[in-house]
Short mmCIF file of C-alpha atoms and ligand atoms in Angstrom, two decimals:
data_model
loop_
_atom_site.label_atom_id
_atom_site.label_comp_id
_atom_site.label_asym_id
_atom_site.label_seq_id
_atom_site.Cartn_x
_atom_site.Cartn_y
_atom_site.Cartn_z
CA UNK A 670 185.70 -16.47 -228.61
CA UNK A 671 185.36 -12.73 -227.69
CA UNK A 672 184.70 -11.22 -230.73
CA UNK A 673 182.34 -13.71 -232.15
CA UNK A 674 178.89 -13.14 -232.77
CA UNK A 675 177.87 -16.24 -231.61
CA UNK A 676 176.04 -17.22 -234.71
CA UNK A 677 176.08 -20.76 -235.50
CA UNK A 678 174.17 -22.07 -239.36
CA UNK A 679 173.15 -25.46 -238.75
CA UNK A 680 172.11 -28.04 -241.55
CA UNK A 681 170.05 -31.24 -240.70
CA UNK A 682 169.18 -33.63 -243.19
CA UNK A 683 169.08 -37.34 -241.35
CA UNK A 684 165.61 -38.56 -242.50
CA UNK A 685 163.20 -36.88 -244.50
CA UNK A 686 163.28 -33.16 -243.68
CA UNK A 687 166.02 -30.81 -245.08
CA UNK A 688 166.61 -28.32 -242.40
CA UNK A 689 168.95 -25.32 -241.57
CA UNK A 690 168.56 -22.59 -238.92
CA UNK A 691 170.67 -19.63 -237.32
CA UNK A 692 170.63 -19.58 -233.73
CA UNK A 693 172.50 -17.26 -231.64
CA UNK A 694 174.40 -18.41 -228.78
CA UNK A 695 172.62 -21.61 -228.79
CA UNK A 696 169.58 -19.84 -227.46
CA UNK A 697 168.07 -17.13 -229.81
CA UNK A 698 166.54 -18.62 -232.80
CA UNK A 699 167.03 -16.25 -235.61
CA UNK A 700 165.70 -18.57 -238.30
CA UNK A 701 164.28 -22.15 -238.74
CA UNK A 702 163.50 -23.59 -242.12
CA UNK A 703 162.52 -26.89 -242.58
CA UNK A 704 161.40 -28.28 -246.08
CA UNK A 705 159.04 -31.38 -245.19
CA UNK A 706 159.52 -34.26 -247.91
CA UNK A 707 156.17 -35.81 -246.72
CA UNK A 708 154.47 -35.33 -249.60
CA UNK A 709 156.89 -37.43 -251.82
CA UNK A 710 156.91 -40.43 -249.25
CA UNK A 711 153.41 -40.40 -248.29
CA UNK A 712 152.52 -42.78 -251.01
CA UNK A 713 154.54 -45.26 -250.06
CA UNK A 714 153.53 -45.06 -246.34
CA UNK A 715 157.17 -44.56 -244.95
CA UNK A 716 160.33 -42.76 -245.99
CA UNK A 717 161.92 -44.12 -249.14
CA UNK A 718 166.08 -43.48 -248.81
CA UNK A 719 166.95 -43.28 -252.19
CA UNK A 720 163.71 -40.44 -252.65
CA UNK A 721 164.95 -38.57 -249.25
CA UNK A 722 168.60 -38.16 -250.73
CA UNK A 723 167.64 -37.00 -254.18
CA UNK A 724 165.22 -34.40 -252.25
CA UNK A 725 167.88 -33.26 -250.04
CA UNK A 726 170.32 -32.36 -252.89
CA UNK A 727 167.27 -30.28 -254.35
CA UNK A 728 166.06 -28.55 -251.12
CA UNK A 729 169.59 -27.74 -249.66
CA UNK A 730 170.83 -24.67 -251.23
CA UNK A 731 167.51 -22.91 -251.09
CA UNK A 732 166.90 -23.73 -247.56
CA UNK A 733 170.31 -23.15 -246.29
CA UNK A 734 169.55 -19.34 -248.18
CA UNK A 735 166.40 -19.08 -246.64
CA UNK A 736 167.67 -19.57 -243.44
CA UNK A 737 170.27 -16.58 -243.83
CA UNK A 738 167.59 -14.50 -245.56
CA UNK A 739 165.27 -14.79 -242.67
CA UNK A 740 168.02 -14.26 -239.71
CA UNK A 741 169.13 -11.15 -241.78
CA UNK A 742 172.76 -12.35 -242.15
CA UNK A 743 175.35 -13.23 -244.66
CA UNK A 744 177.72 -16.16 -244.60
CA UNK A 745 180.54 -13.99 -243.35
CA UNK A 746 178.67 -13.20 -239.98
CA UNK A 747 178.73 -16.54 -239.00
CA UNK A 748 181.23 -18.05 -236.28
CA UNK A 749 180.80 -21.72 -237.15
CA UNK A 750 178.69 -24.44 -239.65
CA UNK A 751 177.23 -27.33 -237.56
CA UNK A 752 175.51 -30.41 -239.12
CA UNK A 753 174.17 -33.63 -238.04
CA UNK A 754 176.83 -36.11 -238.31
CA UNK A 755 174.48 -39.25 -237.66
CA UNK A 756 172.09 -41.33 -236.65
CA UNK A 757 170.29 -41.27 -239.56
CA UNK A 758 169.92 -42.64 -243.23
CA UNK A 759 173.45 -42.67 -244.98
CA UNK A 760 172.64 -41.25 -248.09
CA UNK A 761 170.48 -38.31 -246.64
CA UNK A 762 173.24 -37.70 -243.91
CA UNK A 763 175.89 -37.53 -246.49
CA UNK A 764 174.21 -34.41 -248.46
CA UNK A 765 174.40 -32.60 -245.07
CA UNK A 766 177.62 -33.46 -244.32
CA UNK A 767 178.75 -32.86 -247.69
CA UNK A 768 177.24 -29.27 -247.87
CA UNK A 769 178.44 -28.08 -244.57
CA UNK A 770 182.05 -29.35 -245.22
CA UNK A 771 182.33 -27.35 -248.32
CA UNK A 772 180.96 -24.16 -246.54
CA UNK A 773 183.29 -24.37 -243.81
CA UNK A 774 186.01 -25.01 -246.37
CA UNK A 775 185.40 -22.37 -248.65
CA UNK A 776 184.30 -19.67 -245.61
CA UNK A 777 187.33 -20.76 -243.51
CA UNK A 778 185.09 -21.33 -240.58
CA UNK A 779 184.81 -24.17 -238.19
CA UNK A 780 182.84 -27.20 -238.89
CA UNK A 781 180.98 -28.83 -235.69
CA UNK A 782 179.34 -32.67 -236.16
CA UNK A 783 176.28 -32.99 -234.23
CA UNK A 784 174.77 -36.47 -233.12
CA UNK A 785 171.00 -36.09 -233.90
CA UNK A 786 169.84 -37.23 -230.40
CA UNK A 787 172.06 -34.75 -228.84
CA UNK A 788 170.35 -32.61 -230.94
CA UNK A 789 166.63 -33.67 -230.06
CA UNK A 790 167.51 -33.36 -226.13
CA UNK A 791 168.83 -29.77 -226.76
CA UNK A 792 165.53 -29.17 -228.36
CA UNK A 793 163.97 -29.21 -224.67
CA UNK A 794 166.97 -26.71 -223.73
CA UNK A 795 166.30 -24.67 -226.50
CA UNK A 796 162.54 -24.39 -225.90
CA UNK A 797 163.11 -23.24 -222.28
CA UNK A 798 166.14 -20.79 -222.63
CA UNK A 799 164.66 -18.66 -219.90
CA UNK A 800 165.53 -21.69 -217.53
CA UNK A 801 169.44 -22.09 -217.97
CA UNK A 802 169.84 -24.27 -214.75
CA UNK A 803 167.30 -26.91 -217.21
CA UNK A 804 170.63 -28.69 -218.31
CA UNK A 805 172.52 -28.55 -215.03
CA UNK A 806 170.71 -31.01 -213.21
CA UNK A 807 171.01 -34.76 -213.58
CA UNK A 808 167.97 -35.84 -215.93
CA UNK A 809 166.43 -38.70 -217.48
CA UNK A 810 165.89 -37.91 -221.06
CA UNK A 811 163.27 -39.82 -223.37
CA UNK A 812 164.24 -39.42 -227.02
CA UNK A 813 160.92 -40.81 -228.83
CA UNK A 814 160.80 -40.57 -232.62
CA UNK A 815 160.00 -42.35 -235.94
CA UNK A 816 163.57 -43.73 -235.49
CA UNK A 817 164.49 -44.08 -231.61
CA UNK A 818 163.24 -44.72 -228.39
CA UNK A 819 165.96 -44.25 -226.40
CA UNK A 820 166.52 -42.97 -222.63
CA UNK A 821 169.75 -41.21 -221.40
CA UNK A 822 170.88 -40.18 -218.15
CA UNK A 823 172.41 -36.50 -219.00
CA UNK A 824 174.48 -34.60 -216.65
CA UNK A 825 176.47 -31.08 -217.06
CA UNK A 826 179.63 -31.84 -218.13
CA UNK A 827 181.87 -28.62 -218.61
CA UNK A 828 180.48 -26.50 -220.85
CA UNK A 829 178.52 -29.93 -222.33
CA UNK A 830 176.08 -32.61 -221.72
CA UNK A 831 177.25 -35.99 -220.65
CA UNK A 832 174.89 -38.82 -221.76
CA UNK A 833 174.91 -42.46 -220.50
CA UNK A 834 172.52 -44.67 -222.64
CA UNK A 835 170.17 -46.39 -220.06
CA UNK A 836 167.34 -48.05 -222.03
CA UNK A 837 166.27 -48.74 -225.65
CA UNK A 838 163.98 -50.24 -227.99
CA UNK A 839 164.89 -53.57 -228.93
CA UNK A 840 162.61 -53.76 -232.39
CA UNK A 841 160.41 -50.98 -233.49
CA UNK A 842 161.05 -47.30 -232.39
CA UNK A 843 157.73 -45.63 -230.89
CA UNK A 844 156.96 -43.51 -233.76
CA UNK A 845 157.69 -46.07 -236.09
CA UNK A 846 154.52 -48.08 -234.74
CA UNK A 847 152.50 -45.32 -234.93
CA UNK A 848 153.35 -44.93 -238.46
CA UNK A 849 152.98 -48.46 -239.23
CA UNK A 850 149.50 -48.61 -237.51
CA UNK A 851 148.22 -45.50 -239.37
CA UNK A 852 149.16 -46.67 -242.50
CA UNK A 853 147.12 -50.19 -241.67
CA UNK A 854 144.53 -48.29 -240.66
CA UNK A 855 144.54 -46.25 -244.15
CA UNK A 856 145.47 -42.95 -242.49
CA UNK A 857 148.00 -40.21 -243.80
CA UNK A 858 151.69 -40.56 -243.13
CA UNK A 859 153.64 -39.57 -241.15
CA UNK A 860 150.71 -41.52 -238.90
CA UNK A 861 151.72 -39.83 -235.11
CA UNK A 862 149.67 -36.89 -236.00
CA UNK A 863 146.77 -38.72 -237.29
CA UNK A 864 146.34 -40.83 -234.53
CA UNK A 865 147.02 -37.81 -231.96
CA UNK A 866 144.14 -35.90 -233.48
CA UNK A 867 141.69 -39.13 -233.95
CA UNK A 868 142.52 -40.75 -230.57
CA UNK A 869 140.17 -38.46 -228.41
CA UNK A 870 137.31 -39.37 -230.36
CA UNK A 871 137.41 -43.10 -229.18
CA UNK A 872 137.43 -45.38 -226.10
CA UNK A 873 140.90 -46.02 -225.01
CA UNK A 874 139.42 -48.66 -222.88
CA UNK A 875 137.74 -50.64 -225.71
CA UNK A 876 140.96 -52.81 -226.63
CA UNK A 877 142.80 -54.17 -223.95
CA UNK A 878 146.36 -54.11 -225.36
CA UNK A 879 149.49 -55.21 -223.28
CA UNK A 880 152.67 -53.99 -224.44
CA UNK A 881 155.20 -56.93 -224.53
CA UNK A 882 157.39 -56.88 -221.08
CA UNK A 883 161.26 -57.71 -221.93
CA UNK A 884 162.55 -60.11 -219.18
CA UNK A 885 165.46 -58.14 -217.62
CA UNK A 886 167.35 -61.62 -217.55
CA UNK A 887 166.83 -62.39 -220.91
CA UNK A 888 168.79 -59.21 -222.18
CA UNK A 889 172.35 -58.65 -220.77
CA UNK A 890 171.54 -58.09 -217.09
CA UNK A 891 174.99 -56.44 -216.52
CA UNK A 892 174.18 -53.93 -219.31
CA UNK A 893 172.80 -50.66 -217.84
CA UNK A 894 171.01 -50.18 -221.29
CA UNK A 895 169.20 -53.59 -220.82
CA UNK A 896 167.47 -52.36 -217.47
CA UNK A 897 164.75 -50.27 -219.18
CA UNK A 898 164.38 -51.78 -222.79
CA UNK A 899 161.21 -51.32 -224.95
CA UNK A 900 159.36 -52.93 -227.57
CA UNK A 901 156.71 -51.85 -230.15
CA UNK A 902 156.90 -54.94 -232.65
CA UNK A 903 154.40 -56.70 -230.67
CA UNK A 904 151.37 -54.03 -230.37
CA UNK A 905 151.88 -53.32 -234.12
CA UNK A 906 150.87 -57.17 -234.59
CA UNK A 907 148.32 -56.90 -232.07
CA UNK A 908 146.70 -53.88 -233.99
CA UNK A 909 147.06 -56.22 -237.30
CA UNK A 910 145.19 -59.04 -235.73
CA UNK A 911 142.32 -56.86 -234.38
CA UNK A 912 142.02 -55.67 -237.84
CA UNK A 913 141.84 -59.14 -238.81
CA UNK A 914 139.70 -60.67 -236.62
CA UNK A 915 136.78 -58.15 -236.76
CA UNK A 916 137.15 -57.70 -240.35
CA UNK A 917 138.18 -53.84 -240.64
CA UNK A 918 139.52 -54.26 -244.17
CA UNK A 919 136.43 -53.45 -246.25
CA UNK A 920 136.12 -49.98 -244.18
CA UNK A 921 140.09 -49.63 -244.29
CA UNK A 922 139.83 -49.53 -247.88
CA UNK A 923 136.50 -47.18 -248.30
CA UNK A 924 138.63 -44.92 -246.09
CA UNK A 925 141.92 -45.09 -248.00
CA UNK A 926 140.08 -44.67 -251.59
CA UNK A 927 138.36 -41.25 -249.94
CA UNK A 928 141.31 -39.82 -248.59
CA UNK A 929 143.20 -40.47 -251.87
CA UNK A 930 140.44 -38.39 -253.41
CA UNK A 931 141.59 -35.43 -251.48
CA UNK A 932 144.35 -32.89 -252.24
CA UNK A 933 145.53 -32.29 -248.87
CA UNK A 934 143.84 -34.91 -246.47
CA UNK A 935 144.31 -34.27 -242.68
CA UNK A 936 142.89 -35.80 -239.93
CA UNK A 937 139.40 -33.97 -239.91
CA UNK A 938 138.56 -35.66 -243.24
CA UNK A 939 139.31 -39.07 -241.74
CA UNK A 940 137.29 -38.51 -238.67
CA UNK A 941 134.11 -39.09 -240.16
CA UNK A 942 135.26 -42.17 -242.34
CA UNK A 943 136.12 -44.03 -239.00
CA UNK A 944 133.46 -45.89 -237.19
CA UNK A 945 133.50 -46.29 -233.44
CA UNK A 946 135.28 -49.54 -233.55
CA UNK A 947 138.28 -47.98 -235.58
CA UNK A 948 138.36 -45.03 -233.26
CA UNK A 949 138.44 -47.10 -229.95
CA UNK A 950 141.23 -49.42 -231.59
CA UNK A 951 143.43 -45.79 -232.29
CA UNK A 952 142.54 -44.58 -228.67
CA UNK A 953 143.33 -47.86 -227.24
CA UNK A 954 146.63 -47.81 -229.04
CA UNK A 955 147.71 -44.90 -228.38
CA UNK A 956 147.04 -45.13 -224.57
CA UNK A 957 148.70 -48.43 -224.41
CA UNK A 958 152.11 -46.95 -225.95
CA UNK A 959 152.00 -43.71 -224.02
CA UNK A 960 151.65 -45.59 -220.81
CA UNK A 961 154.27 -47.96 -221.39
CA UNK A 962 156.72 -45.11 -222.37
CA UNK A 963 155.30 -43.40 -219.30
CA UNK A 964 156.20 -46.16 -217.20
CA UNK A 965 159.28 -47.18 -217.96
CA UNK A 966 160.63 -43.47 -218.03
CA UNK A 967 159.54 -42.90 -214.62
CA UNK A 968 160.80 -46.08 -213.67
CA UNK A 969 164.17 -45.44 -214.79
CA UNK A 970 164.07 -41.82 -213.45
CA UNK A 971 163.50 -43.45 -209.93
CA UNK A 972 165.89 -46.21 -210.18
CA UNK A 973 168.89 -43.46 -211.07
CA UNK A 974 167.89 -41.09 -209.00
CA UNK A 975 167.06 -38.45 -211.94
CA UNK A 976 166.39 -34.83 -210.68
CA UNK A 977 163.99 -33.76 -213.57
CA UNK A 978 162.62 -35.31 -216.90
CA UNK A 979 163.51 -34.06 -220.54
CA UNK A 980 161.04 -35.44 -223.08
CA UNK A 981 162.03 -35.10 -226.96
CA UNK A 982 161.76 -36.59 -230.59
CA UNK A 983 158.67 -36.35 -232.93
CA UNK A 984 156.53 -38.41 -230.74
CA UNK A 985 156.65 -35.77 -227.66
CA UNK A 986 154.79 -33.94 -230.12
CA UNK A 987 151.90 -36.10 -229.26
CA UNK A 988 148.86 -34.18 -226.90
CA UNK A 989 147.98 -37.63 -224.68
CA UNK A 990 151.86 -38.30 -224.01
CA UNK A 991 152.36 -34.80 -222.56
CA UNK A 992 149.17 -34.75 -220.77
CA UNK A 993 150.17 -38.22 -218.85
CA UNK A 994 153.77 -37.60 -218.51
CA UNK A 995 153.15 -33.84 -216.96
CA UNK A 996 150.41 -35.62 -214.73
CA UNK A 997 152.73 -38.57 -213.36
CA UNK A 998 155.78 -35.88 -212.62
CA UNK A 999 153.62 -33.39 -210.95
CA UNK A 1000 152.26 -36.60 -208.89
CA UNK A 1001 156.05 -37.47 -208.28
CA UNK A 1002 157.05 -33.85 -207.62
CA UNK A 1003 159.48 -33.98 -210.28
CA UNK A 1004 160.03 -31.06 -212.70
CA UNK A 1005 159.40 -32.35 -216.71
CA UNK A 1006 160.33 -30.22 -219.72
CA UNK A 1007 159.58 -30.74 -223.46
CA UNK A 1008 160.33 -28.84 -226.53
CA UNK A 1009 157.83 -26.65 -228.25
CA UNK A 1010 155.84 -28.88 -230.82
CA UNK A 1011 157.67 -27.52 -233.67
CA UNK A 1012 161.27 -28.15 -231.87
CA UNK A 1013 159.93 -31.88 -231.42
CA UNK A 1014 160.04 -32.77 -234.92
CA UNK A 1015 163.13 -32.58 -236.76
CA UNK A 1016 164.83 -29.27 -237.32
CA UNK A 1017 167.83 -27.41 -237.46
CA UNK A 1018 167.75 -25.14 -234.56
CA UNK A 1019 168.15 -27.86 -232.53
CA UNK A 1020 171.37 -29.02 -233.93
CA UNK A 1021 172.87 -25.48 -233.76
CA UNK A 1022 171.64 -25.53 -230.08
CA UNK A 1023 173.99 -28.54 -229.44
CA UNK A 1024 176.57 -27.18 -231.71
CA UNK A 1025 176.95 -24.20 -229.07
CA UNK A 1026 178.43 -26.23 -226.49
CA UNK A 1027 180.50 -27.87 -228.72
CA UNK A 1028 182.20 -24.63 -229.69
CA UNK A 1029 182.23 -23.26 -226.20
CA UNK A 1030 184.63 -26.70 -225.78
CA UNK A 1031 186.45 -26.06 -228.91
CA UNK A 1032 185.45 -29.67 -230.35
CA UNK A 1033 185.60 -29.19 -234.00
CA UNK A 1034 184.96 -31.54 -236.78
CA UNK A 1035 187.69 -32.08 -239.52
CA UNK A 1036 187.07 -31.65 -242.96
CA UNK A 1037 187.14 -35.60 -243.73
CA UNK A 1038 184.13 -35.68 -241.70
CA UNK A 1039 181.82 -38.54 -242.86
CA UNK A 1040 178.31 -39.49 -242.16
CA UNK A 1041 177.95 -42.11 -239.49
CA UNK A 1042 174.41 -44.01 -239.92
CA UNK A 1043 174.16 -45.84 -236.82
CA UNK A 1044 176.40 -43.30 -234.34
CA UNK A 1045 175.46 -43.91 -230.93
CA UNK A 1046 175.09 -41.11 -228.32
CA UNK A 1047 177.27 -41.15 -225.05
CA UNK A 1048 178.22 -44.08 -222.92
CA UNK A 1049 176.44 -47.29 -222.26
O1 KG4 B 1943 162.08 -36.51 -234.68
P1 KG4 B 1943 161.34 -36.94 -235.78
O2 KG4 B 1943 160.70 -35.55 -236.77
O3 KG4 B 1943 162.13 -37.58 -236.93
C1 KG4 B 1943 162.93 -38.84 -236.34
O4 KG4 B 1943 163.81 -38.53 -235.88
O5 KG4 B 1943 162.35 -39.99 -236.17
O6 KG4 B 1943 160.08 -38.03 -235.50
C2 KG4 B 1943 159.10 -38.53 -236.43
C3 KG4 B 1943 158.16 -39.38 -235.84
C4 KG4 B 1943 157.38 -40.20 -236.74
O7 KG4 B 1943 156.86 -41.32 -236.47
C5 KG4 B 1943 155.97 -39.29 -236.49
O8 KG4 B 1943 154.86 -40.27 -236.65
C6 KG4 B 1943 155.93 -39.05 -234.86
O9 KG4 B 1943 157.52 -38.69 -234.96
N1 KG4 B 1943 155.04 -38.12 -234.58
C7 KG4 B 1943 154.18 -38.07 -233.74
C8 KG4 B 1943 153.20 -37.10 -233.48
N2 KG4 B 1943 154.04 -36.31 -234.45
C9 KG4 B 1943 154.89 -36.88 -235.15
N3 KG4 B 1943 153.54 -39.32 -233.08
C10 KG4 B 1943 152.69 -39.04 -232.10
N4 KG4 B 1943 152.01 -37.86 -231.99
C11 KG4 B 1943 152.22 -37.09 -232.95
N5 KG4 B 1943 151.57 -35.65 -232.43
ZN1 ZN B 1944 164.65 -36.84 -235.13
#
């Protein structure tokens, strides 16, 4: 690749964001465009797969054009086209995969398939490109998003990273719990940023939530994944029970209606609509989820001899999570790194960053590539 431009155009369409980015040599972000579908899915309080596919179809051409224009390049300057092949919503992934394949074919450029979860991990490395050795050590990576709560042991292997899956959620993902609790409390979608913004106004010790502790023996003790299992469906039910017992429904309904009258409601609009009990519930929920993620991540890091921690995915944008993880890492003398907030949630720059290593390793995808909705990352 001696005469290469080092430019990769990446496309990401695994969930409810249509994204395209141009990144040079896996490090320098020339452009990163994200067309969010929040407004489309907000009335349903969650992603509606059929609507997501339709919006991706509508957005993909303008988003890719905008990514090239912002980078100041043309299709012909590219070295390769990268695309998220999975995991994600099948119909949503398919839009990106089909478009990337046609581009690669028409331009006669290599196609690179990227695992979305590897993309999230590379977002951390991309955000810290001034520290190129960050990916060299044996790190424990927590990917915590709306669809995933996974722990990986990540190690440098040749030009790429090799991953071993050492933990996962047995039911809901952490971000899903944020979204469902926010919906239950009459807040906006996606729920994470709303809870993040409202939690500092409540007393985190007002409701004593205990996260379900999954017994190791009950879940294939021979499997390393079973060593650090998460479970977030229990706390969601506990919040529901609290709402029922304290009859918070009338105030939730008042809040929902008041927010629905605003054109672009945000957490600041919700604050005066939340009483101290509701704010305490929100703060206690967030504290319990963050504490559980923190405890298991550091337990796993210690047990597996990790030399550093990487935290990524939408929930990694959470301020309390960042503060408490950073505090714990300092206490243990372990280096820790997060992506920027913009690179925490879904974007295509992270897909281009992960693709660069595959390009160096000559790992290209065939033109009959298909979307893999439940694609796993690494070994177990
Ligand atoms: O990584 P992402 O954009 O998409 C998936 O791959 O799932 O993550 C989206 C998730 C949503 O559940 C959203 O509520 C959550 O990340 N999220 C947050 C915050 N920002 C986004 N959760 C907690 N605090 C935040 N600040
Ligand atoms: Zn994601």
